[in-house]
Coordinates of C-alpha atoms and ligand atoms in Angstrom, one line a residue:
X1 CA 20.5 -6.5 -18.3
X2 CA 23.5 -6.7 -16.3
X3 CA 25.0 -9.7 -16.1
X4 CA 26.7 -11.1 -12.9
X5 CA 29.9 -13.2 -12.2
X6 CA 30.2 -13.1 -16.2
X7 CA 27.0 -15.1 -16.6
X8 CA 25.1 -13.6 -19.9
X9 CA 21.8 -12.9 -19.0
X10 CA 19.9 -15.9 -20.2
X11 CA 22.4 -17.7 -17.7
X12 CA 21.6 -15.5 -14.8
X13 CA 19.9 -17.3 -11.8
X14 CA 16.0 -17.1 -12.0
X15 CA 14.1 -15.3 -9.2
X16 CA 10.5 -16.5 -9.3
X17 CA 7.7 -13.9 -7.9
X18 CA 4.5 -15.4 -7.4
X19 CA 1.9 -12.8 -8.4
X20 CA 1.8 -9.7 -10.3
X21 CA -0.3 -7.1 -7.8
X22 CA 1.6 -3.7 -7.1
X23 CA 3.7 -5.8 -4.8
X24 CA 5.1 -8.5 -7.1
X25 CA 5.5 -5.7 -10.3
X26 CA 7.4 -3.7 -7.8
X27 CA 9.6 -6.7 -7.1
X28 CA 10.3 -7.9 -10.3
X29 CA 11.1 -4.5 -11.3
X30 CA 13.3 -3.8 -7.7
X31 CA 15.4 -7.1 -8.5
X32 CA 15.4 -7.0 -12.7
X33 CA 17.5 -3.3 -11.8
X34 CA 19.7 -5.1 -9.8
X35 CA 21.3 -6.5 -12.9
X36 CA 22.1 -10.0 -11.1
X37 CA 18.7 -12.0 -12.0
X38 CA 15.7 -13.1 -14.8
X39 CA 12.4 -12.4 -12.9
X40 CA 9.7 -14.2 -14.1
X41 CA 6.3 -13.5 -12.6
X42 CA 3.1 -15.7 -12.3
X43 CA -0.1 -14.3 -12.2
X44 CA -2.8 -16.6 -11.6
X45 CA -5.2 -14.5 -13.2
X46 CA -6.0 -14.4 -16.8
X47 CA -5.7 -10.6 -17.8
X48 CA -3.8 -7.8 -15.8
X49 CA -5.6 -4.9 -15.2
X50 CA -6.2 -4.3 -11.5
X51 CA -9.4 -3.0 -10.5
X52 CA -10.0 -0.9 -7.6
X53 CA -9.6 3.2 -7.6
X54 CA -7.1 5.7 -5.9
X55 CA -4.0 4.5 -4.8
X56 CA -2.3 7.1 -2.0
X57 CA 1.7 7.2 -2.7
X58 CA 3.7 8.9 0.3
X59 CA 7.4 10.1 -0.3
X60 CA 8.6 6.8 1.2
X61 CA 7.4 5.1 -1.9
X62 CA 7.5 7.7 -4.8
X63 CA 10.9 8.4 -4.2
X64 CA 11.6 4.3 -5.1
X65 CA 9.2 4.7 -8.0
X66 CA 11.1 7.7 -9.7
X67 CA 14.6 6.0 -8.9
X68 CA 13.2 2.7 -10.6
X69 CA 12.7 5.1 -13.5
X70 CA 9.1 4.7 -13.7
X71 CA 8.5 8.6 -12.9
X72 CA 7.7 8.9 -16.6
X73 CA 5.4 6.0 -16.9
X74 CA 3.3 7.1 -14.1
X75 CA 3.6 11.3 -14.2
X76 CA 0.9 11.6 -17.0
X77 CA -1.7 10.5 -14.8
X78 CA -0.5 11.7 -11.2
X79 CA -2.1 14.3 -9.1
X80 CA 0.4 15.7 -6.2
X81 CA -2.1 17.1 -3.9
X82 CA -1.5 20.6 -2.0
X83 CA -3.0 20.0 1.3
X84 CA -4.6 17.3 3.4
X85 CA -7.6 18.3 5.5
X86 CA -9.7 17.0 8.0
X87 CA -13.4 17.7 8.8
X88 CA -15.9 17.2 11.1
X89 CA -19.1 14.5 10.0
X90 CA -21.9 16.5 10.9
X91 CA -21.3 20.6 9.6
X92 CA -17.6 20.0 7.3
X93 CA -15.9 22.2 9.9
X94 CA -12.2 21.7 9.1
X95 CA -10.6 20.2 12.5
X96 CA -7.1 20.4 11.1
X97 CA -4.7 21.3 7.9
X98 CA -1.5 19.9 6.2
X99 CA 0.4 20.9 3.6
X100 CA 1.1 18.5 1.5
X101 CA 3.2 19.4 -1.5
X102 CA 5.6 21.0 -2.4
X103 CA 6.1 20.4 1.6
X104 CA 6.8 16.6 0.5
X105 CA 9.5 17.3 -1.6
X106 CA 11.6 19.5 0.2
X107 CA 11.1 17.4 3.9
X108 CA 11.3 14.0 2.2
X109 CA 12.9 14.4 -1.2
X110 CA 10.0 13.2 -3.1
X111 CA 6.6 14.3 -3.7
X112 CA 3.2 12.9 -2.3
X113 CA 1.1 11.3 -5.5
X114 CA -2.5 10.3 -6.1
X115 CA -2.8 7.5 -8.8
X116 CA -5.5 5.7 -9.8
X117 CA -4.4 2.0 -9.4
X118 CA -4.6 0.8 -12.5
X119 CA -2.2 3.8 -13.9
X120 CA 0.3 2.5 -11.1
X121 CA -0.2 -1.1 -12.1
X122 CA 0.2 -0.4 -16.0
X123 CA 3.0 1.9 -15.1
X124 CA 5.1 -1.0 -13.1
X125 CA 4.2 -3.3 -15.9
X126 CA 5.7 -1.2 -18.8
X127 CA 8.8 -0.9 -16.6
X128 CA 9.1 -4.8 -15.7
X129 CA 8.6 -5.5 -19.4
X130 CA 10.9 -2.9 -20.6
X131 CA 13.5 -4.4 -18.4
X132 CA 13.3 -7.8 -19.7
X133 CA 10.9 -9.4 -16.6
X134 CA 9.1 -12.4 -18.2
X135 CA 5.7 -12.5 -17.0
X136 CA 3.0 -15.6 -17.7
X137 CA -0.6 -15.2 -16.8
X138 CA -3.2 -17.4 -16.1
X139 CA -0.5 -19.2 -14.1
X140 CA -2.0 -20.3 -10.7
X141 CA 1.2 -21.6 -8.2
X142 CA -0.1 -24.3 -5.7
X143 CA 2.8 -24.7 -3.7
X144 CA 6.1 -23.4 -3.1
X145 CA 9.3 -25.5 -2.7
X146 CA 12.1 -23.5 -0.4
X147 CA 15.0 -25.2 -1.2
X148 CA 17.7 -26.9 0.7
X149 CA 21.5 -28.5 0.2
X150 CA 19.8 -31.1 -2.4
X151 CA 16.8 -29.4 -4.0
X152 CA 17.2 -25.8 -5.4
X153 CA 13.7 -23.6 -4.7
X154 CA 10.9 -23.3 -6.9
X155 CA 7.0 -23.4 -7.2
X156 CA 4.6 -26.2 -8.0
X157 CA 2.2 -25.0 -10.5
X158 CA -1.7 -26.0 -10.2
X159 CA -1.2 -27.8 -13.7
X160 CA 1.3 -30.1 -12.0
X161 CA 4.0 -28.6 -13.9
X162 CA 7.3 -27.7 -11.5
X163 CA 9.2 -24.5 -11.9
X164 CA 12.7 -24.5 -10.2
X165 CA 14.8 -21.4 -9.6
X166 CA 17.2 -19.6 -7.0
X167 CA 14.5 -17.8 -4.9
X168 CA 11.1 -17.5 -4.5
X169 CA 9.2 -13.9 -3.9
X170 CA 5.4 -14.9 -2.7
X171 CA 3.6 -11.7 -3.3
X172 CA 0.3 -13.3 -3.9
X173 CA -1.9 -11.1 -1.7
X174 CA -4.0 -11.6 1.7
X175 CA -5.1 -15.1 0.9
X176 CA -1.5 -16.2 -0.4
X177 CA -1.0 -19.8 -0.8
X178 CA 2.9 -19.1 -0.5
X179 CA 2.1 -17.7 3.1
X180 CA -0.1 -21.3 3.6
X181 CA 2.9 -23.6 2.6
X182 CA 5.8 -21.8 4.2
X183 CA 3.3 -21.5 7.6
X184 CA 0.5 -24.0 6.8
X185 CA -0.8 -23.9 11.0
X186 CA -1.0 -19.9 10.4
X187 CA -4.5 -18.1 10.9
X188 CA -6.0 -17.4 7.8
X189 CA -7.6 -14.0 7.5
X190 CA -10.2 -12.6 9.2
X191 CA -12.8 -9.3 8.8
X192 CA -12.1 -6.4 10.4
X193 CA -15.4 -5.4 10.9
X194 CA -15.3 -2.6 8.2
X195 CA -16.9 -2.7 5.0
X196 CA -15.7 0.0 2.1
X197 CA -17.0 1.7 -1.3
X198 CA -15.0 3.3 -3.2
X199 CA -16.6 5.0 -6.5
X200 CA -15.6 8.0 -8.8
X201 CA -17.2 11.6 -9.5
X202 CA -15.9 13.1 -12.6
X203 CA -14.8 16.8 -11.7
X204 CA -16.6 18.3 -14.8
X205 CA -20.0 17.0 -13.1
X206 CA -18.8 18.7 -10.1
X207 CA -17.6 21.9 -10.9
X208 CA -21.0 22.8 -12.0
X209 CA -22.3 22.0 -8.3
X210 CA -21.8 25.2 -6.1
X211 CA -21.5 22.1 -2.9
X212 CA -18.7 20.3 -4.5
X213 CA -17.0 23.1 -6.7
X214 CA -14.5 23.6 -4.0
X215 CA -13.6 20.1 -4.1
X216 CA -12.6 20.0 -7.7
X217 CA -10.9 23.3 -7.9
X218 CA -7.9 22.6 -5.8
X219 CA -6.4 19.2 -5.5
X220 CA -6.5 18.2 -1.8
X221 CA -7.6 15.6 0.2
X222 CA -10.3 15.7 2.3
X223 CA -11.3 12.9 5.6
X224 CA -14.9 13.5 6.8
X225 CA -14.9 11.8 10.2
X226 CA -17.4 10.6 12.1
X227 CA -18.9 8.1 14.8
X228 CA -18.1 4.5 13.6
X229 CA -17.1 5.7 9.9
X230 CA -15.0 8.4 7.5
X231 CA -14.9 9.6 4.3
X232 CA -12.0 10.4 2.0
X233 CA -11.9 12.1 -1.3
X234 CA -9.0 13.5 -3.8
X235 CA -8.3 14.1 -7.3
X236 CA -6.9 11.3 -9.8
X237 CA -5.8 11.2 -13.7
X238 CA -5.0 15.0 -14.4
X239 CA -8.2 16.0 -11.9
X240 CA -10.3 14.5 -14.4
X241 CA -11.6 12.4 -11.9
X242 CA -12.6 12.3 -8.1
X243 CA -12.1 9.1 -6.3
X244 CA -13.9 8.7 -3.2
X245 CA -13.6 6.1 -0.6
X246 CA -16.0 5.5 2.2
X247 CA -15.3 3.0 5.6
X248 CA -18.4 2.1 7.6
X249 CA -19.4 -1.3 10.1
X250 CA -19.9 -4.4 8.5
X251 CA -24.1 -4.7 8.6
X252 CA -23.2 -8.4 7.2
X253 CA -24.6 -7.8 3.8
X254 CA -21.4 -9.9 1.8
X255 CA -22.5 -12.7 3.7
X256 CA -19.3 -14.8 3.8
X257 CA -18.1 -13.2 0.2
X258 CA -14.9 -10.4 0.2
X259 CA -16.5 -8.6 -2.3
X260 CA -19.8 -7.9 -3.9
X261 CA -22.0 -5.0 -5.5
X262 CA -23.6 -2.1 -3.6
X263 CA -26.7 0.0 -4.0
X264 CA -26.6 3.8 -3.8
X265 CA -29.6 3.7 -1.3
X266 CA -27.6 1.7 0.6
X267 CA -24.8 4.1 0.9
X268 CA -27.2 7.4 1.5
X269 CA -28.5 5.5 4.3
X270 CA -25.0 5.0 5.8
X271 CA -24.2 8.7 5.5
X272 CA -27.6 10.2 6.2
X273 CA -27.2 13.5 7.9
X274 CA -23.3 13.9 7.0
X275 CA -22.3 17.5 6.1
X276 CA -23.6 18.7 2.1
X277 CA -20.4 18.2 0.5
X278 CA -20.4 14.6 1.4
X279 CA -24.1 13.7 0.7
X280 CA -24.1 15.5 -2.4
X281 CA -21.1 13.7 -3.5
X282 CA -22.9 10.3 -2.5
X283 CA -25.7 11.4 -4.5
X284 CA -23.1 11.4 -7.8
X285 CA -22.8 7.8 -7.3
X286 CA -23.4 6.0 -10.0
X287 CA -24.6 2.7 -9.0
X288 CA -23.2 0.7 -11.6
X289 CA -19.9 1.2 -9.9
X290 CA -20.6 0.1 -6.3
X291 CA -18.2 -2.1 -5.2
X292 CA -18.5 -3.2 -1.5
X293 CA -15.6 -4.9 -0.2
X294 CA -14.9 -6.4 3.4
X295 CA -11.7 -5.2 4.6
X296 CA -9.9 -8.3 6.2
X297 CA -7.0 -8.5 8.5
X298 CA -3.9 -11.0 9.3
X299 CA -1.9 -10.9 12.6
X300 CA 1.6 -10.0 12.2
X301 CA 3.7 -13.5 11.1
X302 CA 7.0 -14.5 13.1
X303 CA 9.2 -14.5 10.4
X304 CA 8.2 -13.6 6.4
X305 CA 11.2 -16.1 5.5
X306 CA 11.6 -19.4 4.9
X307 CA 15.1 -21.1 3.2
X308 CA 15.4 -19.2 -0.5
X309 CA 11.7 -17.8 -0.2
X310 CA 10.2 -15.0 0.9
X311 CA 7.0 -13.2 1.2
X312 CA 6.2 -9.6 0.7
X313 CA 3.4 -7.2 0.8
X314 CA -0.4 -8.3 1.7
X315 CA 1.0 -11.7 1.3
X316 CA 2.9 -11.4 5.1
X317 CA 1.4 -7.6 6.7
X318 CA -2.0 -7.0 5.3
X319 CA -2.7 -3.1 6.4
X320 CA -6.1 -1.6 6.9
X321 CA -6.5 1.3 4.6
X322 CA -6.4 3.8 7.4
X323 CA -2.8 5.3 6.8
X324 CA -2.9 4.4 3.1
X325 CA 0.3 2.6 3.2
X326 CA -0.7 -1.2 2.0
X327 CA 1.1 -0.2 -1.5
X328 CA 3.7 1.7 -0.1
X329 CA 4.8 -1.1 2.1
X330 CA 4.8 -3.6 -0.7
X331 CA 6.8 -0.9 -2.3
X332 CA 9.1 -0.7 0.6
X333 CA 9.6 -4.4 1.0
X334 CA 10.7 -4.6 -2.8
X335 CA 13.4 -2.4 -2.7
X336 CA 14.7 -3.5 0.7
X337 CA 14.6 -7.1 -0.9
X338 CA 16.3 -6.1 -4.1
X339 CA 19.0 -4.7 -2.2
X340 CA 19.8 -8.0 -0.3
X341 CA 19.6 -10.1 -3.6
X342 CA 21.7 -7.3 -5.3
X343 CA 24.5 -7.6 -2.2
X344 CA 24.3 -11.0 -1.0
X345 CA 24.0 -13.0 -4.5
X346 CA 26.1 -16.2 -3.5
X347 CA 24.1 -15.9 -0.1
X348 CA 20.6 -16.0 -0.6
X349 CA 19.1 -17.6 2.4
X350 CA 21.2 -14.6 4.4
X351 CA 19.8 -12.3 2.4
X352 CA 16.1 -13.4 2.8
X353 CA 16.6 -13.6 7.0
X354 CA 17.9 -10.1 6.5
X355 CA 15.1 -9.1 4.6
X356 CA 12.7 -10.3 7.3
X357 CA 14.5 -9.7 10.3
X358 CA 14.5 -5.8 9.5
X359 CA 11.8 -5.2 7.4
X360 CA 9.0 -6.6 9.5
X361 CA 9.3 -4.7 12.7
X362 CA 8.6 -1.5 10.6
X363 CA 5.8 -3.7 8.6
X364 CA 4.1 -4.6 12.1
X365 CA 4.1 -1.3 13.9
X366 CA 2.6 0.6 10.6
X367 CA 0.0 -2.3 11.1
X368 CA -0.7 -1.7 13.9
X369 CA -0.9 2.3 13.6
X370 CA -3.3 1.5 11.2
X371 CA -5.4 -0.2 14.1
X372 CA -5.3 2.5 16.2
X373 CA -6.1 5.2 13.0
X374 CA -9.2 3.6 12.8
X375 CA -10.1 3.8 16.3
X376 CA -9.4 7.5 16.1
X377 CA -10.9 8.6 13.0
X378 CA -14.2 6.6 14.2
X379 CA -14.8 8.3 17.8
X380 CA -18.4 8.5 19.1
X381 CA -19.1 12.0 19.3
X382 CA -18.0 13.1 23.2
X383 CA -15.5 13.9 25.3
X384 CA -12.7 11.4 23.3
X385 CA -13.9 13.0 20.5
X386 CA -13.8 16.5 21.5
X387 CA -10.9 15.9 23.0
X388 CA -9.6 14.8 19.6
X389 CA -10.5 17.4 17.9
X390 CA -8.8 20.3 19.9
X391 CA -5.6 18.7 19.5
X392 CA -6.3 19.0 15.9
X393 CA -7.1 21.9 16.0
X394 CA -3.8 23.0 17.6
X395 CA -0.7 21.9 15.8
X396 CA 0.9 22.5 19.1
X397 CA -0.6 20.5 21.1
X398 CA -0.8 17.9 18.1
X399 CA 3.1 17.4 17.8
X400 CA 3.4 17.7 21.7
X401 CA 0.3 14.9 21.9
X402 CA 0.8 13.1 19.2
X403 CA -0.1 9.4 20.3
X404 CA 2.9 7.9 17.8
X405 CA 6.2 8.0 17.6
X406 CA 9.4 6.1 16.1
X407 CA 12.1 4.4 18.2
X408 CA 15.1 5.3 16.6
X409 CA 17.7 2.6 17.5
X410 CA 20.8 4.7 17.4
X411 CA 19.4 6.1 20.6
X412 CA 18.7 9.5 18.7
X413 CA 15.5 11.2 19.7
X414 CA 12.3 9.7 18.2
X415 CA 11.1 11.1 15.4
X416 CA 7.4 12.1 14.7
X417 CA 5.2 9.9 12.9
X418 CA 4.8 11.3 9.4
X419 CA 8.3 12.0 9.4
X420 CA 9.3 8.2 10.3
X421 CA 6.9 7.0 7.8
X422 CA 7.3 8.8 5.0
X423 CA 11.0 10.2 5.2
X424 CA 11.9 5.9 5.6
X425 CA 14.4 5.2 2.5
X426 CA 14.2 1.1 2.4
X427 CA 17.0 0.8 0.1
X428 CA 19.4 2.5 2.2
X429 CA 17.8 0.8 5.5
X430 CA 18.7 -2.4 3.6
X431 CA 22.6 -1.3 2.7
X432 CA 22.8 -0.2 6.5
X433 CA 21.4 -3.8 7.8
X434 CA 23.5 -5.3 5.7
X435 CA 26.6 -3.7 7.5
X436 CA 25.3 -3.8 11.0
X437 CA 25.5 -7.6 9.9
X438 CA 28.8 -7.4 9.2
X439 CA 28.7 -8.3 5.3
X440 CA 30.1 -6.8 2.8
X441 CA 28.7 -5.2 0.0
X442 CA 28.9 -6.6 -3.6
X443 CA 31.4 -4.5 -5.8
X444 CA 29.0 -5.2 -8.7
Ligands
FAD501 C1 -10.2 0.5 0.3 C2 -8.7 0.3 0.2 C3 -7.9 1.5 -0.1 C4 -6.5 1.4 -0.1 N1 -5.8 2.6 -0.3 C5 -4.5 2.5 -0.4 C6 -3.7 3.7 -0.5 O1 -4.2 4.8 -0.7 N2 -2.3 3.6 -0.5 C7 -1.7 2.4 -0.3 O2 -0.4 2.3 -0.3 N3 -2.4 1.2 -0.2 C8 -3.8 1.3 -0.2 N4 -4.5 0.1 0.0 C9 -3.8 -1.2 0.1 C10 -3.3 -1.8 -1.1 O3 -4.3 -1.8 -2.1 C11 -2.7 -3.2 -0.9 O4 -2.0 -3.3 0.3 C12 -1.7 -3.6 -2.0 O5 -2.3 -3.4 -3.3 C13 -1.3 -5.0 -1.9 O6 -0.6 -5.4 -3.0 P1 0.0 -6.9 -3.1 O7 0.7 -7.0 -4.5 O8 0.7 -7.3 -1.9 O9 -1.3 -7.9 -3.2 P2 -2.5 -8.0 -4.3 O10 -2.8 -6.6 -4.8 O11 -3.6 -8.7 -3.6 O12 -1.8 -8.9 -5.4 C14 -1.7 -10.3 -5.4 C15 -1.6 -10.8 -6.8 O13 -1.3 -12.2 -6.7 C16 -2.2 -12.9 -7.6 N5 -2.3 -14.3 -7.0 C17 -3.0 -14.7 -5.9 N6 -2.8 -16.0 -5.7 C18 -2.0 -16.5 -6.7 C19 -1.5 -17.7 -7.0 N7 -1.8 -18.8 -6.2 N8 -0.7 -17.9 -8.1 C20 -0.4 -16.8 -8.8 N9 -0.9 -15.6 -8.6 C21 -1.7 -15.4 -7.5 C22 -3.5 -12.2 -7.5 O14 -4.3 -12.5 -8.7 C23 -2.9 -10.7 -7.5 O15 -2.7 -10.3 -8.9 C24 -5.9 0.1 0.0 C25 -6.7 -1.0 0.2 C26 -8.0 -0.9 0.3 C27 -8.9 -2.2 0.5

């Protein structure tokens, strides 16, 4: 490690990050690069190892993974997928097609991955470690303390025990007991309305299916959508496996639980009469891997910043899966932090109101593009619908149409969606937020 102002690096100030999801692994390893800090992490749980399946990386977050040198942790186990299609519920028609590497690479400078999630997670871990990140499980944090002129910042551990440090990272996830102290009359999180199961096919089972064959020959996507719910299936750890994620209403079966187990009649029922590609792959299901889950949403916060602590991914802008960008916007808020702490080291609280200030308008309006995404992908079948799908049909009419656009604040032309979300570089948004503040950079 680096050290900063001469300190050596056991004298280096002490960033605390409360959690170690993808968001708080991709902080520790964001700040532990900037040479300037120890990052210790606290994980309330006892084991890493994060469950869950495919994990969607666009170029606005690989391209921070391969420059935090974790390329060659995670490329073993990526798939870069060659196009993204959508089809129709009912007969698989395809309504539209994207390209979506090598396309990535050579519009955004990085490719577009598939992981499965606990690849990522391992992947981010090895890194953290490898940089010298101290990490200390089965560490619940209670409370975090902000710090002021007297009292430096730190976190309150359920044990009693008290933790003191320069700055505070609260990447503890939707229900985030960071987010509770810093804002403690703030909702708390509420269901969306949307249940998911995810589950995974192995492509060897599949390419002996003359249905599914086509699936797990090529490595694309593919979103079945239909009234009220959709369907989306790619290729993960060398195309070994198929991960497949379903979204359909809430029929109140978790009760008030987030999570619970599923039955594979249950899911047949919910895609009865769905094209034979999907219902055959609901068929592979193997029951013993149903997890339900209740997708929850948060309003957007005022402010992710308090004093010397900040929060970050679910923990301040929970997003529903429908753009696939929850990771990438942890991801995005690391390196944008980083970049503050790495500039700004004798001015902390400046650099956390930076942080906030500019990352969360971008955080909110993905949010609520997500909103709307789910709206879309769920029409009844009619007019909306129809209407829908001819745009998609016609790439014409769909960059002409397209409901979403960027506001670019230079007063240049808006750009197009996919191009503002995944051609976004947060570590040079952060360097150019930094001088439209009027600091200077650190020479370090
Ligand atoms: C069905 C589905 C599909 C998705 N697909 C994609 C996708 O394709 N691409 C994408 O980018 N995103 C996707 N997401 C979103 C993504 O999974 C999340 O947004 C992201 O993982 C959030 O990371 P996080 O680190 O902020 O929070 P979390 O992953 O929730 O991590 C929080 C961590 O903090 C720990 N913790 C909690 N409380 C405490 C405490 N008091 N003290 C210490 N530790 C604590 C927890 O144990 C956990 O380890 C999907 C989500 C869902 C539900």
């Amino acid at each position: 490690m680096a050290t900063l102002n001469g300190n050596s690096p056991s004298e280096a100030p002490l960033v605390i990050v409360v959690g170690a999801g993808l968001g708080g692994l991709s902080a520790a390893v964001a700040i532990a690069l900037t040479g300037h800090y120890r990052v210790l992490v606290l994980e309330a749980a006892s084991r890493l190892g994060e469950i869950g399946a495919g994990i969607q990386l666009s170029s606005n977050c690989s391209k921070l993974l391969i420059r935090w040198g974790c390329a060659k942790y995670l490329e073993p186990n990526v798939v870069a997928p060659h196009r993204g299609r959508v089809c129709r519920w009912q007969d698989g028609e395809i309504l539209t097609e994207r390209i979506m590497n090598p396309a990535a690479e050579e519009k955004f400078g990085a490719p577009y991955w598939h992981i499965h999630r606990a690849d990522l997670h391992q992947g981010l871990l090895d890194r953290a470690r490898q940089l010298g990140v101290e990490l200390r499980t089965s560490t619940p944090v209670a409370k975090v303390r902000t710090g002021d002129d007297e009292t430096s910042p730190g976190v309150i551990l359920e044990s009693g025990e008290t933790l003191e440090c320069r700055f505070v990272v609260g990447a503890d996830g939707i229900h985030s007991k960071i987010r509770t102290t810093l804002f403690p009359g703030f909702e708390k999180p509420r269901p969306t309305g949307d249940l998911a199961y995810r589950f995974r096919v192995a492509t060897a089972d599949m390419l002996d299916d003359e249905i599914l064959k086509p699936l797990a020959e090529t490595p694309d996507t593919h979103s079945w959508w239909g009234p009220g719910k959709h369907i989306v299936g790619y290729m993960l750890r060398g195309k070994q496996m198929y991960n497949v994620i379903t979204l359909f209403p809430d029929d109140g079966s978790l009760g008030d639980a987030t999570r619970g187990t599923g039955t594979s009649d249950h899911l047949k029922e919910i895609y009865d009469g769905w094209c034979p590609k999907v219902t055959r792959l609901i068929e592979k299901a193997q029951e013993s891997q149903l997890i339900k889950w209740k997708l929850m949403d948060l309003p957007p916060l005022e402010k992710w910043n308090v004093g010397r602590c900040v929060l970050l991914g679910d923990a301040c802008h929970p997003m529903l899966p429908y753009l696939a960008q929850g990771s990438c916007s942890a991801m995005e808020d690391a390196a944008f932090l980083a970049e503050c702490l790495k500039h700004l080291p004798d001015q902390l609280e400046i650099a956390a109101d930076i942080y906030s200030r500019y990352r969360k308008p971008r955080a909110t309006k993905i949010q609520m593009f997500s909103r709307d995404q789910r709206a879309r992908n769920h029409l009844p079948d009619g007019p909306e619908q129809r209407e829908r799908d001819a745009v998609l049909k016609n790439p014409d009419q769909q960059t002409r149409a397209h409901v979403w656009t960027w506001d670019a604040a230079d007063g240049s032309p808006a750009g197009d969606w996919v191009t503002g979300l995944h051609g976004y570089d947060a570590e040079h948004e952060a360097v150019k937020a930094i001088r439209s503040e009027g600091l200077a950079l650190s020479k370090i």
